[in-house]
XYZ file of C-alpha atoms in Angstrom:
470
model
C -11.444 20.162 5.181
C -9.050 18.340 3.607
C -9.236 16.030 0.458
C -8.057 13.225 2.413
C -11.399 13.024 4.694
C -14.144 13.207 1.899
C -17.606 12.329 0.829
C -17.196 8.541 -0.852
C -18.201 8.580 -4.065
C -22.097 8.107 -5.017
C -23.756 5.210 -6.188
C -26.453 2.487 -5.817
C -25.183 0.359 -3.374
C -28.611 -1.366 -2.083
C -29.808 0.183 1.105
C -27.046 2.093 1.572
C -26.819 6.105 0.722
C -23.062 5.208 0.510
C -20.905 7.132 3.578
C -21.426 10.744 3.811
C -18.827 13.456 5.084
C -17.405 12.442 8.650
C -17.726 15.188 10.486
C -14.027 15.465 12.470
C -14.019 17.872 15.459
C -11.366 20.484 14.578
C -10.614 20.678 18.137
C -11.402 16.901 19.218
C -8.592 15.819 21.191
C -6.111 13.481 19.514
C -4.360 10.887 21.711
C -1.458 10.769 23.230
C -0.241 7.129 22.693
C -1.716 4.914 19.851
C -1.303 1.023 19.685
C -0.580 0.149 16.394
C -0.837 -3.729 15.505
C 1.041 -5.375 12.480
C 0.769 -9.433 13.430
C 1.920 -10.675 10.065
C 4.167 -8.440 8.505
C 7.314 -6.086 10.501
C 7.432 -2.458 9.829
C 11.312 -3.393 9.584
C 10.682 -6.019 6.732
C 12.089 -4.750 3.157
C 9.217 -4.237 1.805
C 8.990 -6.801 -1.831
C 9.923 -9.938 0.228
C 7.547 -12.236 1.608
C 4.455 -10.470 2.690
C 6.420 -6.826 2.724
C 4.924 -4.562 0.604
C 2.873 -1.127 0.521
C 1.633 -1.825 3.976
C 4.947 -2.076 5.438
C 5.645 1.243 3.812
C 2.456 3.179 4.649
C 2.636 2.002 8.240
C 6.447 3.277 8.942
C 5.970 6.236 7.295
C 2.728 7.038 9.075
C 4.029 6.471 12.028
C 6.669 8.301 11.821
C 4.387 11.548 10.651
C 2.280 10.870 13.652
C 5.076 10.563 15.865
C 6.165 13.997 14.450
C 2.337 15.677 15.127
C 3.011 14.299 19.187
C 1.113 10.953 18.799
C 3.244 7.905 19.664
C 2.917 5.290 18.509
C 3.879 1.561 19.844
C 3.565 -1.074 16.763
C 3.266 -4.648 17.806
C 4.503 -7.480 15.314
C 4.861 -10.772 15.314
C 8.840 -12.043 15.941
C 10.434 -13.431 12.960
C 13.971 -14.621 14.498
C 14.817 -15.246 18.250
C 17.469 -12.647 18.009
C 15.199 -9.665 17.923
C 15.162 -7.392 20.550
C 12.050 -7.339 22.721
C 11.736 -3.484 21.512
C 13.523 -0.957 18.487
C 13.233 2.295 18.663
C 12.420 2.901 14.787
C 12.141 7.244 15.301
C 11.845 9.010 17.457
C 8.192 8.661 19.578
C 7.901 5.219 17.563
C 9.072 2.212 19.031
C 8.803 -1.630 17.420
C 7.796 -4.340 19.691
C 8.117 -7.733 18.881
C 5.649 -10.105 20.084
C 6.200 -14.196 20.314
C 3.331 -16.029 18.921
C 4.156 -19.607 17.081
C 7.564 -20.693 15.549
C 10.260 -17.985 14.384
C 10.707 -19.105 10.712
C 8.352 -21.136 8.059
C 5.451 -19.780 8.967
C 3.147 -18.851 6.105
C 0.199 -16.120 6.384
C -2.333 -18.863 5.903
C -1.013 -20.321 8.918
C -0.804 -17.314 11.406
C -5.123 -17.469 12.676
C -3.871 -20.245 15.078
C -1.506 -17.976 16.367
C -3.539 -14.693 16.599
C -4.321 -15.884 21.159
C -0.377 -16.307 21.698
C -0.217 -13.120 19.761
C -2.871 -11.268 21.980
C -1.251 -12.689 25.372
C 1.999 -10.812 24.569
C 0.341 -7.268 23.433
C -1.712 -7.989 26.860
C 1.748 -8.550 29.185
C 3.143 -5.789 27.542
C -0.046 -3.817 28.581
C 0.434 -5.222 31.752
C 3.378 -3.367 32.695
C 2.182 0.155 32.215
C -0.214 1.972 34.380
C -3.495 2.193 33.086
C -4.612 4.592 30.301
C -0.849 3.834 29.035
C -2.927 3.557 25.412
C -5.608 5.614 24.278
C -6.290 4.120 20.978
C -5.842 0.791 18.973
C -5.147 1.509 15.015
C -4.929 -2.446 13.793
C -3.802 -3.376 10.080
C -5.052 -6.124 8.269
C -7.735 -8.718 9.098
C -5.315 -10.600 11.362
C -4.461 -7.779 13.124
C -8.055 -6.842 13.379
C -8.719 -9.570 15.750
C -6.375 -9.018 18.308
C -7.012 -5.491 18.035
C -10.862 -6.033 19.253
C -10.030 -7.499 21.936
C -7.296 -5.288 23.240
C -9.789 -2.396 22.665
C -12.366 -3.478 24.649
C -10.046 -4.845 27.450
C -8.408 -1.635 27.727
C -11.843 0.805 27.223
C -10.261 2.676 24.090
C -11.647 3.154 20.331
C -10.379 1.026 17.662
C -9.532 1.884 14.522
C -9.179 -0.664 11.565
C -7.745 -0.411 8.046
C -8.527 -3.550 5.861
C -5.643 -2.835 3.001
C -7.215 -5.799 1.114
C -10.133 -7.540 1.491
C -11.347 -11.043 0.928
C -14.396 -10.634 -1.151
C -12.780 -7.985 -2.959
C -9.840 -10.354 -4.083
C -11.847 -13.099 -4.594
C -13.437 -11.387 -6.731
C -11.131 -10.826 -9.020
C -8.305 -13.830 -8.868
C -5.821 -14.144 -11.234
C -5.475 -17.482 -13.734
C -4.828 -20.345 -10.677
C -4.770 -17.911 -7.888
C -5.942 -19.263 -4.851
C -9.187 -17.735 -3.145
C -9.052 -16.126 0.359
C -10.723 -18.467 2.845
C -13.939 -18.037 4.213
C -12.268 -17.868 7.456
C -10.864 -14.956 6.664
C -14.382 -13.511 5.243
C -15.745 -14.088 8.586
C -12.832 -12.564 10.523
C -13.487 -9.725 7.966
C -17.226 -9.087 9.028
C -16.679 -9.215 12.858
C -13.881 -6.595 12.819
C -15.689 -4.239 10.298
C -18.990 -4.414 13.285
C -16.303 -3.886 15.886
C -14.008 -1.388 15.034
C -14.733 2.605 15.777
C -14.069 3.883 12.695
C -12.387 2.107 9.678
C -10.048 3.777 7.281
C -10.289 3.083 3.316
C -7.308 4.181 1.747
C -9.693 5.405 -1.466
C -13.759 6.275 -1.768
C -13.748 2.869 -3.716
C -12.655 0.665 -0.842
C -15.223 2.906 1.174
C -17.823 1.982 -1.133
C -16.858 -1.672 -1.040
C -16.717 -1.804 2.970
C -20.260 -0.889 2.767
C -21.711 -2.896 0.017
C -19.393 -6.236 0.582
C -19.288 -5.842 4.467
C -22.732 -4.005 5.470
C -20.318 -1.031 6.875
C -21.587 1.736 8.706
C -21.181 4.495 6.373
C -20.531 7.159 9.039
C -18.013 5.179 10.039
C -15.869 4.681 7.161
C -13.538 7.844 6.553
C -11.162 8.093 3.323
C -7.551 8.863 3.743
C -5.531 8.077 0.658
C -2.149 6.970 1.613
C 0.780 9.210 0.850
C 4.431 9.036 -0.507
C 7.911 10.352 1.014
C 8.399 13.112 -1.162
C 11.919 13.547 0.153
C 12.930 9.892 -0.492
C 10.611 9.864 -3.880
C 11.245 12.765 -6.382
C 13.326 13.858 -9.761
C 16.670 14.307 -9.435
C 18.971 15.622 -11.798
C 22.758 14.719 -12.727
C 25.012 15.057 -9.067
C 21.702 14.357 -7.422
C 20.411 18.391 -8.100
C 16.716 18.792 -7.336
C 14.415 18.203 -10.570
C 12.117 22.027 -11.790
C 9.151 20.661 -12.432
C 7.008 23.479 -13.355
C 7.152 25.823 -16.086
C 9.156 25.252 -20.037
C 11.997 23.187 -19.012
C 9.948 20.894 -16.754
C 9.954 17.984 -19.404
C 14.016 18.834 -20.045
C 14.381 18.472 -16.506
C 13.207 15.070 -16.001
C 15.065 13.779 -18.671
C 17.833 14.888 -17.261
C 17.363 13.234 -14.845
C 16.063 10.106 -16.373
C 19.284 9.810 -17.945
C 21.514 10.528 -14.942
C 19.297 7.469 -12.940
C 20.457 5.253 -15.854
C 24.361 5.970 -15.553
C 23.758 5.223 -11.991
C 22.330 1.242 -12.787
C 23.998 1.079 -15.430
C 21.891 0.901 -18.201
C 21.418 2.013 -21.211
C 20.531 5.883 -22.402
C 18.233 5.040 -25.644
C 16.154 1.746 -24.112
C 12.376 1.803 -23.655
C 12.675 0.052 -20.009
C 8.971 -0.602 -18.516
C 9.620 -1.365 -14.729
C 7.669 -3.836 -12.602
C 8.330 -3.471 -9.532
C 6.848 -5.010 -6.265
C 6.365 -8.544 -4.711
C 6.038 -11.149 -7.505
C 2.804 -13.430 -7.362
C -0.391 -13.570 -9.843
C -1.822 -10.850 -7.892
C 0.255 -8.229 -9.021
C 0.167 -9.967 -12.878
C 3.962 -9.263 -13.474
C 3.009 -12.065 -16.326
C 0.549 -9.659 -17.991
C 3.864 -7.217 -18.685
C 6.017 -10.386 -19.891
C 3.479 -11.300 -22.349
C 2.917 -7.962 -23.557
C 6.542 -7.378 -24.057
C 6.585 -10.023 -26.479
C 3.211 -8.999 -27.912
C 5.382 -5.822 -28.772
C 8.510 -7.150 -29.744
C 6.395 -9.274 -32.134
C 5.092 -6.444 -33.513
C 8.324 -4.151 -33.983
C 10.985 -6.950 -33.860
C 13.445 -4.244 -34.562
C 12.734 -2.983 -30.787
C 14.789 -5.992 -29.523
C 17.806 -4.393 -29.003
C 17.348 -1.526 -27.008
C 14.327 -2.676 -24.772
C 15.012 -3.312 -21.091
C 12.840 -4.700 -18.974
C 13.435 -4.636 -15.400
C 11.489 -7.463 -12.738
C 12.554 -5.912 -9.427
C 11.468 -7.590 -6.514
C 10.704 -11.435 -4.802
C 8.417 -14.406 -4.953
C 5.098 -13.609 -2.432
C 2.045 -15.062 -1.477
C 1.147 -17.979 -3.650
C 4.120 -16.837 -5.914
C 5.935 -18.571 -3.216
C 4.935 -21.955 -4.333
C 6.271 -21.595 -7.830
C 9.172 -19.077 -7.367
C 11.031 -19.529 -10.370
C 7.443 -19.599 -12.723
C 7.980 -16.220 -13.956
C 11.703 -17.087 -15.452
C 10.232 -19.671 -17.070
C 7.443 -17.555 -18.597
C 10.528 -15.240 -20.064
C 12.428 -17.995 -21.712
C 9.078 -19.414 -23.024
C 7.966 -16.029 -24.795
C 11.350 -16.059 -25.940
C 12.172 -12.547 -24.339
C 14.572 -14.015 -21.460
C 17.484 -11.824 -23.373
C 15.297 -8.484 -22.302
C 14.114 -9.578 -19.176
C 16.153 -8.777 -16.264
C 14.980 -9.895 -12.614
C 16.590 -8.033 -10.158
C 15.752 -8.689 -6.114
C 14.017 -6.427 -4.012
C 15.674 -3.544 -3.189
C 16.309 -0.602 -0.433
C 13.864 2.392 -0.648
C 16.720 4.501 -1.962
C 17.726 2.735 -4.487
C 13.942 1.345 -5.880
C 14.067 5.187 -6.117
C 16.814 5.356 -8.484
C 14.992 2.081 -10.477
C 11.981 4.178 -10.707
C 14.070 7.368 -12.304
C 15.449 5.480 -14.128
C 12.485 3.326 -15.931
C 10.582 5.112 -19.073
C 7.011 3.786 -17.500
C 6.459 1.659 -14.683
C 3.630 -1.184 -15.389
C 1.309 -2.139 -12.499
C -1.384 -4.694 -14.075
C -2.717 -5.793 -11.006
C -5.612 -7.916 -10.633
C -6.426 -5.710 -7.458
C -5.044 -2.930 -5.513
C -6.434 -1.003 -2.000
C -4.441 1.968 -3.397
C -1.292 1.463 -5.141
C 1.648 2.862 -3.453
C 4.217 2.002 -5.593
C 2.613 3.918 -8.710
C 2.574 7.055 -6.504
C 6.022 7.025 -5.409
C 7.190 5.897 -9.355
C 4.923 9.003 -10.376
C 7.046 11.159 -7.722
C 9.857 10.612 -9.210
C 9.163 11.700 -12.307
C 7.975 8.467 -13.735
C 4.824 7.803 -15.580
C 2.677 4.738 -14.893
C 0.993 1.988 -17.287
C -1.879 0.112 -14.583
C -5.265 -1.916 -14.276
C -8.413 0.051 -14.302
C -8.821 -1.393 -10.684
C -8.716 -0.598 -6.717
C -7.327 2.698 -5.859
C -5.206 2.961 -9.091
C -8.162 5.596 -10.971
C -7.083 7.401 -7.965
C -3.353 7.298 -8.214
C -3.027 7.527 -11.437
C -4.676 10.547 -13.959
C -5.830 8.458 -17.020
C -3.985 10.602 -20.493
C -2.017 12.602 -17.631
C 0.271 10.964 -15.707
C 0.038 7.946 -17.491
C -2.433 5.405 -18.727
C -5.312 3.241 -16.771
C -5.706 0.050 -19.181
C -9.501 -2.150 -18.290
C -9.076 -5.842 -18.168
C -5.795 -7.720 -18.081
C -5.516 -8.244 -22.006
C -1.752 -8.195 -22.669
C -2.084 -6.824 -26.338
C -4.018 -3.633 -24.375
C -0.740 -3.524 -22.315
C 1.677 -4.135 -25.518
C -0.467 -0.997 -27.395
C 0.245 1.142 -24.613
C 3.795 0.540 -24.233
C 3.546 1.319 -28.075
C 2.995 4.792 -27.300
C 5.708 5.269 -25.325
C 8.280 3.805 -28.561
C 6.452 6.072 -31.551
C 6.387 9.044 -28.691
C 9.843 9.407 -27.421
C 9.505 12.326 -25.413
C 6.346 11.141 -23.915
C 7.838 9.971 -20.721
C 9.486 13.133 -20.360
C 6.112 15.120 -20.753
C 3.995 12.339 -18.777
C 6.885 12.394 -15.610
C 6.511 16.077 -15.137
C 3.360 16.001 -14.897
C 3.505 12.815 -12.421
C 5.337 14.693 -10.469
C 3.232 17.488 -9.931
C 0.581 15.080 -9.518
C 2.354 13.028 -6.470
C 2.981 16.241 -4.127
C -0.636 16.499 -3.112
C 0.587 13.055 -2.013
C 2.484 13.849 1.260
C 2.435 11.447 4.747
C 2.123 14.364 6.078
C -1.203 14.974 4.903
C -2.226 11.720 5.514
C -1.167 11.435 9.295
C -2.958 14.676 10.289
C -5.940 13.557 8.483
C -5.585 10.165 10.400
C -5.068 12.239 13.812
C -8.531 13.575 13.092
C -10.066 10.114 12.606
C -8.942 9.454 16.172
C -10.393 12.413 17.286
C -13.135 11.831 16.433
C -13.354 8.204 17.797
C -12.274 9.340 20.840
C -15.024 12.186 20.605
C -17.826 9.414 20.009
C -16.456 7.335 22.457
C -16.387 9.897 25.310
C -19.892 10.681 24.119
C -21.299 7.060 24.103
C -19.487 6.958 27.942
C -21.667 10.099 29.337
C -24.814 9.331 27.651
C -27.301 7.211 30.151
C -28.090 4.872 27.712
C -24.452 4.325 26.681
């Protein structure tokens, strides 16, 4: 069986054995036609504006690997301008349909629960024009999508399958310095779906864990698939855009190479340490943590100033939104606004190139489901700094591929960018092996592994329909 579906990781967790195996039926049938619900973020956002971000990513590219193993997919999201066509074909057996539900612009997150029955009444008239059976599964995202996806599950007689991506408690948990908490609402709406749903995905044996000891999961519900990356879109390339060796003597060579070619490209320059942060900005993702170890650093080896680049690459998010220009200020008040250099979010091709081109990418976030962006940095060749949280253990091998650092301590951050300046050809050495690390990373390994999740919801659900108790 694949590594994808596995046995969550073992540990006191109250009552609870923790989830065991999930048995998937290698011959269960998979469905046909899958409803997949996105309410407050499009699949056909750039991802590292607004709410865009991983989950934009991993549900295109999912999709599309589904589509490819014959299950299509229909994924319903909320309309963001009145221009939108009613439905976009985004590949071929996927198809974007946009939904009306509350006012076209201005509408924060916080602000979308009141709009979650408007929302349901157009997934329910577009149901309404197929014969029955049209769907044969509900896959929802997110807590807000969770909502409308019970009820369009049990209105239409099909499984549904849920993946959290965050979680309330879990965040609250651990908030940043003046973060705001997730409502209680939304811990609520949190509980309900996790009794409702089928079977719910956890993108890591972590988030399994915490689904049963936050949420009171069933554990034989709860089946791990870790996420993947686009390993054609994410991966080393050399000068004149040559494919990267990355196994055997000239491995490390190789990625320098192409390091170096990634840097002519953005224009920067050949001999700077450049740590990347990359992603949507807000105290979440602690781009401050990397500002303040930067000039814990340059402190330290003042003589660094002049070749050290350090790339911001992405927008204000979340309550980042309310103070957009706060990390600018942050720069200028460390005194390290002549290093800093804030760039806006960017295509996936060239966040690519960004990624080639950075010596380490930092991720010090205060909490992560899984981490996408480290994998796709790592698969191209790119070695990653992050917070001992989430997913990232998982994404990242600690000494290997790059460095986990516990706690949020910028001087812990500055030592391990230290590393990377008294070690020059560590980010050579570390990107190979990041690399090699990220192909075990493929969508397609993830969709067929989610194709045998709704097998085997279908399976239980067929079996809960002949039983004469069911």
């Amino acid at each position: 069986m694949s590594h994808y579906v596995s046995r969550l990781r073992s540990r006191p967790l109250g009552q609870h054995p923790g989830p065991p195996r999930l048995r998937l039926p290698g011959a269960g049938r998979r469905p046909r036609r899958v409803a997949m619900l996105s309410v407050h973020t499009s699949p056909l956002h750039q991802p590292g504006t607004g709410d865009a971000g991983g989950m934009n990513v991993y549900i295109v590219e999912l999709a599309r690997k589904l589509a490819a193993i014959n299950i299509e997919v229909e994924i319903f999201t909320r309309a963001t301008t009145a221009t939108l066509p009613p439905a976009v074909e985004l590949a071929p057996g996927v198809l974007v349909r946009h939904v009306d539900a509350g006012p076209y612009e201005g509408l924060a997150k916080e602000e979308l629960p009141a709009q979650l029955c408007a929302f349901t009444h157009g997934v329910m008239q577009a149901w309404a024009g197929h014969r029955p059976g049209h769907y044969d599964l509900v896959h929802a995202h997110y807590w807000l999508s969770g909502h409308v996806g019970w009820l369009a599950a049990e209105r239409w007689g099909v499984p549904l399958v849920h993946a959290m991506h965050t979680m309330a408690k879990v965040k609250n948990a651990s908030l940043a310095a003046g973060d705001t908490p997730e409502p209680a609402a939304r811990v609520i709406g949190e509980t309900q779906i996790v009794r409702a749903a089928d079977r719910l995905i956890a993108n890591t044996a972590e988030e399994g864990d915490e689904l049963v000891r936050h949420y009171d999961a069933d554990p034989a519900r709860v089946a791990v698939v870790h996420p993947g990356v686009n390993l054609d879109r994410f991966r080393p390339l050399g000068p004149g855009a040559t494919p990267v060796t990355l196994t055997g003597p000239g491995a490390d060579a190789s990625v320098a190479a192409g390091r170096a070619a990634a840097r002519d490209r953005l224009g920067l320059p050949q001999d700077a340490l450049i740590p990347l942060f990359a992603g949507r900005i807000q105290p979440l993702k602690a781009p401050d943590v990397l500002l303040r170890a930067v000039a814990v650093l340059l402190e330290q080896r003042p003589e660094l100033r002049s070749r050290l680049v350090v790339p911001v690459v992405g927008g204000p998010s979340g309550s980042g939104l309310a103070k957009p220009e706060e990390l600018q200020k942050l720069a200028a008040l460390l005194g390290i606004a002549d290093v800093v250099r804030f760039r806006p979010p960017v295509g996936q091709q060239q966040l690519a190139d960004w990624y080639r081109a950075a010596s380490v990418l930092v991720m010090p976030s205060y909490s992560e489901s899984f981490g996408l962006v480290a994998i796709e940095a790592q698969a191209c060749g790119t070695p990653v700094i992050a917070a001992e949280v989430g997913g990232l253990p998982v994404a990242v091998r600690d000494g290997v591929t790059g460095q986990l650092v516990p706690g949020h301590d910028p001087a812990d951050y500055a030592r391990a960018l230290d590393r990377f300046v008294t070690d020059p050809a560590l980010p050579a050495r570390m990107g190979a092996a990041a690399a090699r690390h990220a192909q075990s990373f493929g969508w397609d390994t993830a969709a067929a592994a989610t194709g045998d999740v709704y097998a085997a919801a279908l399976q239980e659900r067929r079996r809960h329909l002949r039983s004469p108790h069911g």
